[in-house]
PDB file of C-alpha atoms in Angstrom:
ATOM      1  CA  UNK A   4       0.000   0.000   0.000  1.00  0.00           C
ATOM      2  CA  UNK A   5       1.330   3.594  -0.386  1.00  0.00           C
ATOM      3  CA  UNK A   6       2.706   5.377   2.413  1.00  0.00           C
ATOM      4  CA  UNK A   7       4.758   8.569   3.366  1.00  0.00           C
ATOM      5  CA  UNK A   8       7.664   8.742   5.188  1.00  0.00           C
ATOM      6  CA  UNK A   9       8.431  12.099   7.111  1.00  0.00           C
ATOM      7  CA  UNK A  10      11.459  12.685   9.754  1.00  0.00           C
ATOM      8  CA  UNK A  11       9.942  12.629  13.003  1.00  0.00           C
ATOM      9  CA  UNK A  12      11.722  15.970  14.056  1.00  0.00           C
ATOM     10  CA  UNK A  13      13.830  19.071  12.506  1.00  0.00           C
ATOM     11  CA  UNK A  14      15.032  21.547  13.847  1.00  0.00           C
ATOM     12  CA  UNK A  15      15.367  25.406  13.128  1.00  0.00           C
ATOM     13  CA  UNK A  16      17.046  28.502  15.021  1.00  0.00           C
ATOM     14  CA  UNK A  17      14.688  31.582  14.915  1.00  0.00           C
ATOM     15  CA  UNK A  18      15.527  33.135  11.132  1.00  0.00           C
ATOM     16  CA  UNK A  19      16.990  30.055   9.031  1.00  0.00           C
ATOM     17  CA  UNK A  20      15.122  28.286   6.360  1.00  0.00           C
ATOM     18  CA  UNK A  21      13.424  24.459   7.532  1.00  0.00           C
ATOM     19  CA  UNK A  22      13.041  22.286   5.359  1.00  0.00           C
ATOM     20  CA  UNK A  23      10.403  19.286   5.927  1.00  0.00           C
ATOM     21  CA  UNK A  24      10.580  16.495   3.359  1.00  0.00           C
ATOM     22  CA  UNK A  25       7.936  14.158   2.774  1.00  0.00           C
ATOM     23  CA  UNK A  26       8.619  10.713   0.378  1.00  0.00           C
ATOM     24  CA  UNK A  27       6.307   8.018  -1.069  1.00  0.00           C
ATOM     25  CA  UNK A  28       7.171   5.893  -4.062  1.00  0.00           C
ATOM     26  CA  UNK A  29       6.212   8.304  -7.092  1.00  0.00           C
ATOM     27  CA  UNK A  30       4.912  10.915  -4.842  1.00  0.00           C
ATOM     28  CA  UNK A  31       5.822  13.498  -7.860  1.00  0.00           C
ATOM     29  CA  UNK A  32       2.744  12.268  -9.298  1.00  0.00           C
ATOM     30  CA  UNK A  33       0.297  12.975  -6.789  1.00  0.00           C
ATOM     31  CA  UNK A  34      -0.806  16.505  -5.454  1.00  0.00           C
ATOM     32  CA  UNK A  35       0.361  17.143  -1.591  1.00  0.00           C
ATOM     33  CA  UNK A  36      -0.868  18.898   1.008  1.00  0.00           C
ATOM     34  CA  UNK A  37       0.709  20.166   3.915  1.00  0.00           C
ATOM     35  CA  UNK A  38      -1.021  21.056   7.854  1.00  0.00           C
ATOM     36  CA  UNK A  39       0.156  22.807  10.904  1.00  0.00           C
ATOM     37  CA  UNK A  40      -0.769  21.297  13.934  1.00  0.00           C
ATOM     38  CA  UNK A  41       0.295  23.389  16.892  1.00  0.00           C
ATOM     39  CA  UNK A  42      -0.305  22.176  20.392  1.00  0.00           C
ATOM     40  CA  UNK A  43      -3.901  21.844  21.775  1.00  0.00           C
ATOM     41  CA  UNK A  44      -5.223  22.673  18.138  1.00  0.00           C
ATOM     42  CA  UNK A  45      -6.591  21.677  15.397  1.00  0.00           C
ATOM     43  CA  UNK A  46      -4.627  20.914  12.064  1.00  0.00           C
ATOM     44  CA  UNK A  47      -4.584  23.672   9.825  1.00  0.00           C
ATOM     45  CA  UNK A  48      -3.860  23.058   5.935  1.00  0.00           C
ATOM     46  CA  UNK A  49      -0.672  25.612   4.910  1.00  0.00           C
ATOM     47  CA  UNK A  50       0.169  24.336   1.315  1.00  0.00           C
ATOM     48  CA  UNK A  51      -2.112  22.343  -0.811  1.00  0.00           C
ATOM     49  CA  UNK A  52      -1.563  20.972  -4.798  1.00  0.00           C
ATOM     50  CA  UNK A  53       2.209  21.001  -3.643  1.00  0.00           C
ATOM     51  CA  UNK A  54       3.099  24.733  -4.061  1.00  0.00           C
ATOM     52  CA  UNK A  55      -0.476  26.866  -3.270  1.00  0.00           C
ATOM     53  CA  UNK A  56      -1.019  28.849   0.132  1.00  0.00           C
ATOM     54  CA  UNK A  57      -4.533  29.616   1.632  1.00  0.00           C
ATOM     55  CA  UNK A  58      -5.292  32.561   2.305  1.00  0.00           C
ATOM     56  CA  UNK A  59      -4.005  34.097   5.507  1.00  0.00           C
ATOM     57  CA  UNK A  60      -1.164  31.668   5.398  1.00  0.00           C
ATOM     58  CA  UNK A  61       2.190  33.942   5.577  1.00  0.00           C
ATOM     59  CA  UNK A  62       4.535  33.608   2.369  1.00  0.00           C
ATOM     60  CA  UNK A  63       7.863  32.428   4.103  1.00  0.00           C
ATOM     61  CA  UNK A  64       5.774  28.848   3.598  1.00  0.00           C
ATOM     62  CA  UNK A  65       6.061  27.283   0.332  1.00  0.00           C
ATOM     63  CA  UNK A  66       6.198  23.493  -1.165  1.00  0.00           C
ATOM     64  CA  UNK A  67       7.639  21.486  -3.866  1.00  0.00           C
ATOM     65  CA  UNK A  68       7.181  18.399  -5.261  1.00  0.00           C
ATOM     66  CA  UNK A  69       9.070  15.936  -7.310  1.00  0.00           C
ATOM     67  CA  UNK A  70       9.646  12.550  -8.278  1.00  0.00           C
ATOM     68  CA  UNK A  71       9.389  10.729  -4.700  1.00  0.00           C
ATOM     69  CA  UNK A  72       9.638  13.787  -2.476  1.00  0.00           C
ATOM     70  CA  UNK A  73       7.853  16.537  -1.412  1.00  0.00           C
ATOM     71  CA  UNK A  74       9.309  19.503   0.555  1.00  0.00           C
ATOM     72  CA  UNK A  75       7.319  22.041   3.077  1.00  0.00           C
ATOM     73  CA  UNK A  76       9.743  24.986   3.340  1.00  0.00           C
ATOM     74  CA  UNK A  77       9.630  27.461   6.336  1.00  0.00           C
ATOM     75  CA  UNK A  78      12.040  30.803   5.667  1.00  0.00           C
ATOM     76  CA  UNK A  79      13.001  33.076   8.065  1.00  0.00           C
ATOM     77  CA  UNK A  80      11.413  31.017  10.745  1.00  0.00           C
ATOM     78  CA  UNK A  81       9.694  31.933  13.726  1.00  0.00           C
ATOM     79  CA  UNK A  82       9.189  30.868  16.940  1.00  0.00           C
ATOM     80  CA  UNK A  83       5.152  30.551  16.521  1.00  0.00           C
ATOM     81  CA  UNK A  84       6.011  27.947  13.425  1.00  0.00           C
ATOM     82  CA  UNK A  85       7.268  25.668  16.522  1.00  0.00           C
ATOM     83  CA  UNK A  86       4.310  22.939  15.611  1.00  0.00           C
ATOM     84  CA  UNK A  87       3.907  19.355  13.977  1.00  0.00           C
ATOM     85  CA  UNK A  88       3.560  19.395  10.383  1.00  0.00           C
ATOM     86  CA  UNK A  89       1.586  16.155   8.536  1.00  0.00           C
ATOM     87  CA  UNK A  90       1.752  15.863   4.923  1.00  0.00           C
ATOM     88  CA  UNK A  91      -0.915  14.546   2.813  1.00  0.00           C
ATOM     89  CA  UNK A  92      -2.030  13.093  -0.247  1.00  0.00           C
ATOM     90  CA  UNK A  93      -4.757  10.814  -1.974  1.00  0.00           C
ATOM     91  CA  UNK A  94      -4.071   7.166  -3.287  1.00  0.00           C
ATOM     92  CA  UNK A  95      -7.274   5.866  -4.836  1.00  0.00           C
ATOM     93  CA  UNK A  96      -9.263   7.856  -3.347  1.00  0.00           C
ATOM     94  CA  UNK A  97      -8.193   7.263   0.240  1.00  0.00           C
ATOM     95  CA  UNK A  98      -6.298   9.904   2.220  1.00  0.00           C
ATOM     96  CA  UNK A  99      -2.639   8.900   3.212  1.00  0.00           C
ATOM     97  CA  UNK A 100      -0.776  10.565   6.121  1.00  0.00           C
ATOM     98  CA  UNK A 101       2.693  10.934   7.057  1.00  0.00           C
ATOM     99  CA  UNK A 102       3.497  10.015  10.352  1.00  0.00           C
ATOM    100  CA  UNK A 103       4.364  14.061  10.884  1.00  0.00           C
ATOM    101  CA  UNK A 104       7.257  15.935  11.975  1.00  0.00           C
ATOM    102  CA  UNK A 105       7.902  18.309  14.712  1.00  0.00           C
ATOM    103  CA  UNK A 106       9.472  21.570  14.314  1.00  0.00           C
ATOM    104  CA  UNK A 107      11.325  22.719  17.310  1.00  0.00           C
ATOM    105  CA  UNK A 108      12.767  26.536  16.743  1.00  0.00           C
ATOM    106  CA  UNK A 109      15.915  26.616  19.287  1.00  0.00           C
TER     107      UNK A 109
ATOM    108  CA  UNK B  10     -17.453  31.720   7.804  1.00  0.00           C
ATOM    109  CA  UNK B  11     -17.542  27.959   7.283  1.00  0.00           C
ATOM    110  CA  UNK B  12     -17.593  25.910  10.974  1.00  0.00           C
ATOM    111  CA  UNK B  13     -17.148  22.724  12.231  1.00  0.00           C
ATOM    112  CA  UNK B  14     -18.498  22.178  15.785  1.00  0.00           C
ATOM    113  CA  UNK B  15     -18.239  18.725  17.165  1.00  0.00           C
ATOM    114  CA  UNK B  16     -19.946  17.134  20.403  1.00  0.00           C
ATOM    115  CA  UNK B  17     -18.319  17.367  23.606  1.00  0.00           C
ATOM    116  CA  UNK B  18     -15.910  14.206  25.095  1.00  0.00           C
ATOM    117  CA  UNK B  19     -17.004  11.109  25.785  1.00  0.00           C
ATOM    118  CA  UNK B  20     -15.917   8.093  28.649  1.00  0.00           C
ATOM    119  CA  UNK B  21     -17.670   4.938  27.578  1.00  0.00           C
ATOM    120  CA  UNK B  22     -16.809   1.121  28.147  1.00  0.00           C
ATOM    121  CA  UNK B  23     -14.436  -1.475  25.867  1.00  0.00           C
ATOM    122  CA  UNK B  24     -17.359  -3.015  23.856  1.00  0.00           C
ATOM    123  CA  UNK B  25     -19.800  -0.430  23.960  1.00  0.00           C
ATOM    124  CA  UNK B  26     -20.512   2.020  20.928  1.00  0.00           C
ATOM    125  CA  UNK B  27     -20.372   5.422  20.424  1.00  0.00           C
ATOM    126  CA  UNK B  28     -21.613   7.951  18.072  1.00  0.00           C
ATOM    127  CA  UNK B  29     -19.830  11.591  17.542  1.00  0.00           C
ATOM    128  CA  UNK B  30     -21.584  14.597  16.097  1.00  0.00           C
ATOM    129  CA  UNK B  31     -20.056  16.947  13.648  1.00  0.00           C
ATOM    130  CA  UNK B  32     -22.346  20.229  12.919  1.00  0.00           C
ATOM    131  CA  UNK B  33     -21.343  22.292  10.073  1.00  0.00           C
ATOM    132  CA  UNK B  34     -22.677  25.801   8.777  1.00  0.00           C
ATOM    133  CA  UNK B  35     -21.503  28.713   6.800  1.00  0.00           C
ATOM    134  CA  UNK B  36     -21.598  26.949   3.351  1.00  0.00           C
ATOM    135  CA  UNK B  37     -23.847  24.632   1.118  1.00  0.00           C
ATOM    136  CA  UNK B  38     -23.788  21.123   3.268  1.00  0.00           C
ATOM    137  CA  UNK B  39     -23.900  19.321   0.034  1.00  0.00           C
ATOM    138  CA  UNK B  40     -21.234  20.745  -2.593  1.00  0.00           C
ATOM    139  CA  UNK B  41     -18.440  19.067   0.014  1.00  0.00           C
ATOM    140  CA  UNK B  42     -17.042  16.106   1.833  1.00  0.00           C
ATOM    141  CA  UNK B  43     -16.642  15.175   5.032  1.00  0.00           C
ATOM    142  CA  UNK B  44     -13.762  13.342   6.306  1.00  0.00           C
ATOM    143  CA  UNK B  45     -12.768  12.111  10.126  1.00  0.00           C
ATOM    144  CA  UNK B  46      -9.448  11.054  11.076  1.00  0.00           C
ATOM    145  CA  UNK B  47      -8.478  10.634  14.797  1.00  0.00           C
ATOM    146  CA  UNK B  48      -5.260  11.476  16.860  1.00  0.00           C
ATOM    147  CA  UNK B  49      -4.491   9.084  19.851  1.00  0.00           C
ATOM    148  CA  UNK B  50      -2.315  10.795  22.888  1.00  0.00           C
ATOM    149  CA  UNK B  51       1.010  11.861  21.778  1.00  0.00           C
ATOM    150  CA  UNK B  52       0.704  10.335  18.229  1.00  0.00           C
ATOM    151  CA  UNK B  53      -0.053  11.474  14.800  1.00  0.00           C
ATOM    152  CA  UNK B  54      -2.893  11.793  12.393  1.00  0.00           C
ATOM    153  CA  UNK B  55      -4.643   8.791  11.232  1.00  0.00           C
ATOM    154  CA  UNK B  56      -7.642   8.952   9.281  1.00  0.00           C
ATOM    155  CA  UNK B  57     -10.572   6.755   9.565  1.00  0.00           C
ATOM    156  CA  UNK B  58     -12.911   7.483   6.371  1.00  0.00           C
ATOM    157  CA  UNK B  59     -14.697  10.002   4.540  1.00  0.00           C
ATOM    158  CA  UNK B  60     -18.308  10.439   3.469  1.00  0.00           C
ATOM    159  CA  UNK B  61     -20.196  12.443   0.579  1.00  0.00           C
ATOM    160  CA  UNK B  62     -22.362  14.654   2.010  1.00  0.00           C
ATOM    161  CA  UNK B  63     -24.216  14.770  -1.877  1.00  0.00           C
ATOM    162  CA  UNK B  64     -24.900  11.252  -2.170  1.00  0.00           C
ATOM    163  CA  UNK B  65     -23.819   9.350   1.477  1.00  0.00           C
ATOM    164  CA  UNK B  66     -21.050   7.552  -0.931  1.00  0.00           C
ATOM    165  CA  UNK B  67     -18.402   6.469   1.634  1.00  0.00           C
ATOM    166  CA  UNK B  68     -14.953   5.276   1.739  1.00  0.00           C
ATOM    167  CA  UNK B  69     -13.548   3.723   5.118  1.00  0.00           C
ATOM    168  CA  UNK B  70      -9.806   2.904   6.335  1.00  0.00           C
ATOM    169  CA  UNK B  71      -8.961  -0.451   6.236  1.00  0.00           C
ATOM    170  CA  UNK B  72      -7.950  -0.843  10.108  1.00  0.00           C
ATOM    171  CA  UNK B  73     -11.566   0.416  10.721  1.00  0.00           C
ATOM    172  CA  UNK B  74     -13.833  -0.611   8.243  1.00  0.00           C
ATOM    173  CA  UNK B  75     -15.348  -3.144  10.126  1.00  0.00           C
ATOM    174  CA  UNK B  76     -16.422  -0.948  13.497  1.00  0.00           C
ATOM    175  CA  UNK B  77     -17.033   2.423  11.736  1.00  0.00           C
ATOM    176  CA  UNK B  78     -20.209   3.841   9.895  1.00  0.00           C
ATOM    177  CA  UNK B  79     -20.394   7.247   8.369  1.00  0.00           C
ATOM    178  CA  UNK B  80     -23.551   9.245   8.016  1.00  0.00           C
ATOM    179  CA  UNK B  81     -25.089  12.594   7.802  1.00  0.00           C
ATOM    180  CA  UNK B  82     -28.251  14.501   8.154  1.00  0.00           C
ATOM    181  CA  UNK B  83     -28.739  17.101   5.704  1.00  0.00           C
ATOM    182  CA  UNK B  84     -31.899  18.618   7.146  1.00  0.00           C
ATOM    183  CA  UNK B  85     -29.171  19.828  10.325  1.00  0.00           C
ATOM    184  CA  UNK B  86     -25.977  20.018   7.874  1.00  0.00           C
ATOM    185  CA  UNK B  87     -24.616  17.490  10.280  1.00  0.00           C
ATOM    186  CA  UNK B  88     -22.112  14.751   9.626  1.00  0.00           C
ATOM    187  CA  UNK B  89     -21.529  11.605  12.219  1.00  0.00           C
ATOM    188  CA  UNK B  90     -19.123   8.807  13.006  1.00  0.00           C
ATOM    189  CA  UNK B  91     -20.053   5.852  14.878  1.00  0.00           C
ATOM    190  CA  UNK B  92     -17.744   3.319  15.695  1.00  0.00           C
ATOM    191  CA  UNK B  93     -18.618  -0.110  17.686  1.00  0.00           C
ATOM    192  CA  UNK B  94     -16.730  -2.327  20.059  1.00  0.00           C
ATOM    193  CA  UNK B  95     -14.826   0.163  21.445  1.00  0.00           C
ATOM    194  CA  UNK B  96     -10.865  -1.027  22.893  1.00  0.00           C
ATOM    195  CA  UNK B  97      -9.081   1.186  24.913  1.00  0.00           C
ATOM    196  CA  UNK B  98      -6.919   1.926  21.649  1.00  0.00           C
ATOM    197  CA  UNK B  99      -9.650   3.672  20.096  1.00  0.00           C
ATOM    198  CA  UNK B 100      -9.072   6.659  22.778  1.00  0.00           C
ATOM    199  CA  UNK B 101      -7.774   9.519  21.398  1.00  0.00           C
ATOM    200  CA  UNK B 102      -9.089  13.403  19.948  1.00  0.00           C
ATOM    201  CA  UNK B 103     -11.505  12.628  16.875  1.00  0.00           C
ATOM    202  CA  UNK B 104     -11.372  15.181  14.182  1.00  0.00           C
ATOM    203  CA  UNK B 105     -14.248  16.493  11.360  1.00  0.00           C
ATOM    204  CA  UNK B 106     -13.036  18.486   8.408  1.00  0.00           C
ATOM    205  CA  UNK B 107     -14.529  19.284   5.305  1.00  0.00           C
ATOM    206  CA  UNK B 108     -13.284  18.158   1.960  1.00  0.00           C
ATOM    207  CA  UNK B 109     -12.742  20.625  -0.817  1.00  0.00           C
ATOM    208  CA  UNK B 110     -14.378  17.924  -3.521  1.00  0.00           C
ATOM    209  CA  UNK B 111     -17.752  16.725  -3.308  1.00  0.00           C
ATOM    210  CA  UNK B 112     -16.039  13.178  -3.603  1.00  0.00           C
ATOM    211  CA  UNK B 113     -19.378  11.713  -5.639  1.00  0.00           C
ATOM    212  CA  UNK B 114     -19.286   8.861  -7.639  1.00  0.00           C
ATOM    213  CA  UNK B 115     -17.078   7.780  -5.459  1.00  0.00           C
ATOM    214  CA  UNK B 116     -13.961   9.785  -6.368  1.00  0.00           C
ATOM    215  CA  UNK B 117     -12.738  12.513  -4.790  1.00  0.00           C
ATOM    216  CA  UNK B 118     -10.306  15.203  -6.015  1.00  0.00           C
ATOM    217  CA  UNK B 119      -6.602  14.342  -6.489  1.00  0.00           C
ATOM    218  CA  UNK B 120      -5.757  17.798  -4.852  1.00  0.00           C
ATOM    219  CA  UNK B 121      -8.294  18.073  -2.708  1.00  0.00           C
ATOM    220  CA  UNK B 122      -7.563  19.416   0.743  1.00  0.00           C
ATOM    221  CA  UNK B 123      -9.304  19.483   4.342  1.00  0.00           C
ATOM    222  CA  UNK B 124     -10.056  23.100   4.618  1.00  0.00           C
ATOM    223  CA  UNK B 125     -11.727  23.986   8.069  1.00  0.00           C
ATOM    224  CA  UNK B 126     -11.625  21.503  10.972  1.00  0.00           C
ATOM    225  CA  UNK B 127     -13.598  20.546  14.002  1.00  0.00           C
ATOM    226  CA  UNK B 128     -12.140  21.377  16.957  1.00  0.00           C
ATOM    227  CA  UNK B 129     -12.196  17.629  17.925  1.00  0.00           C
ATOM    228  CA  UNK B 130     -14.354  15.412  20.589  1.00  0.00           C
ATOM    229  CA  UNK B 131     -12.297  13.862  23.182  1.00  0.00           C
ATOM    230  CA  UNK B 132     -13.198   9.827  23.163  1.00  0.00           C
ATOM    231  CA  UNK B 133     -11.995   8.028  26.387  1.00  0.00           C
ATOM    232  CA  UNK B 134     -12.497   4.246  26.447  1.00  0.00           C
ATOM    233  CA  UNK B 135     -11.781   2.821  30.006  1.00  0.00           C
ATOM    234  CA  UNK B 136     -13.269  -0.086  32.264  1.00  0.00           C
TER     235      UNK B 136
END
């Protein structure tokens, strides 16, 4: 069955660039999206169809996607980014998760 | 705005059966999807199934298929998981969120996303 791997943590000091990747056999081939769970709250979707932001979602996130991995980016980082981040994608019609990866900004 | 507002926690019994409320408003009930996933104490996502709120199509995880029924009530825009012989590893924060597809037919969007959430329902399952 398909699955995504993501590191279970990265981390960041305050003003670098973070870099979450996300891999699954082909993955280039499917649309990702990306959430932002922060502690106590409910996931909130930050990049979707690999490289589009919601509204309201600040510009220093962005995505790619290629071949077998897909990358969140977080530049100039800040400490309220400090949060788990899931991606996400569709395999006939059923929703894979990655396991997520925690963001700690040090 | 759109909103998700689930039903408050439950503490139920291994065995028993519970059902979970998910009340949405702000939008046409109908034109999306509803999907629940679930996140046990100190773990990740995992999703559990999602349901067409159009035509009550549904499409279930495999690890839960056999305990878990999706359904919803267009007349109070409401969508609702119930899942049945409840182990102690079913506790954990269940989670709403609306679909941007209208997954009919039985096919949802390849890019679609889960744009507004429930703020989840506590489930505790203890003897």
């Amino acid at each position: 069955s398909f699955e995504l791997t993501q590191p279970p943590s990265v981390s960041v000091s305050p003003g670098q660039t973070a870099n979450i990747p996300c891999s699954g056999d082909q993955l280039g081939n499917k649309y990702v999206s990306w959430y932002q769970q922060r502690p106590g709250q409910s996931p909130v979707v930050v990049i979707y169809e690999d490289t589009k932001r919601p509204s309201g979602i600040p510009d220093r996130f962005s995505g790619s996607n290629s071949e077998n991995t897909a990358t969140l980016t977080i530049s100039g980082t800040q400490a309220l980014d400090e949060a788990d981040y899931y991606c996400q994608a569709w395999d006939s019609n059923n929703v894979v998760l990655g396991g997520g990866t925690k963001v700690t900004v040090l | 705005q759109v909103q998700l507002v689930q039903s408050g926690a439950e503490v139920t019994k291994p065995g028993a059966s519970v059902k979970l409320s998910c009340k949405t408003s702000g939008y046409t009930f109908t034109y999306y999807a509803i999907t629940w996933l679930r996140q046990a104490p100190g773990q990740g996502l995992e999703w559990l199934g999602w349901i067409s709120a159009d035509k009550g199509n549904t499409r279930y995880a495999q690890k839960v298929q056999d305990r878990v029924i999706l359904t919803t009530d267009a007349s109070t825009t409401t969508a609702f998981l119930e899942l049945r012989s409840l182990r102690s590893d079913d506790t954990a924060r269940y989670f709403c969120a609306r679909i941007t597809s209208d997954c009919s037919d039985d096919k949802c969007y390849s890019g679609a996303r889960f744009d507004s959430w429930g703020q989840g329902t506590l489930l505790t399952v203890s003897s």
